[in-house]
Amino acid sequence: MTKALILVASLFALLALGCGFTAPEPTRIPATPIPTLPPGAEVAELSIVNFQHADATVKAGTVVIWTNNDRPLHTVTHINPGAERLFDSQTIAPEKAYRFYFTEPGTYDYQCLIHPVNMKGTITVTE
């Protein structure tokens, strides 16, 4: 009886090996499509590099695109104490970008929430 059990166990082992084991395929997450720019919108491109945010003056109806050309993660977050934040990029990885469509004239201060002491900027939107 012991020989029969060993034989059956061996057959199951060979069968399992014969079927082969393969690593599961990684889950593929589709890329998030980049929304199209509003018709007629102007574009202003700003670079985040060396822990520096930039100031810019743009016309209403301009899309501002911030690209992280630095090594660490950064954010572009509207600073408006006591009021609603109009934009917040969350984290921007190196070589990635965030954009915001400015439609209303005004002054918009922003900062990196990861490096709030030395990474601040202002977008001034004119008519």
Short mmCIF file of C-alpha atoms in Angstrom, two decimals, residues 36-42 61:
data_model
loop_
_atom_site.label_atom_id
_atom_site.label_comp_id
_atom_site.label_asym_id
_atom_site.label_seq_id
_atom_site.Cartn_x
_atom_site.Cartn_y
_atom_site.Cartn_z
CA THR A 36 -7.63 68.44 -25.01
CA LEU A 37 -6.94 72.12 -24.64
CA PRO A 38 -9.91 74.45 -24.83
CA PRO A 39 -10.32 75.90 -28.34
CA GLY A 40 -8.36 79.13 -28.71
CA ALA A 41 -6.53 78.70 -25.41
CA GLU A 42 -3.03 80.07 -25.09
CA GLY A 61 -8.03 81.86 -21.08
#
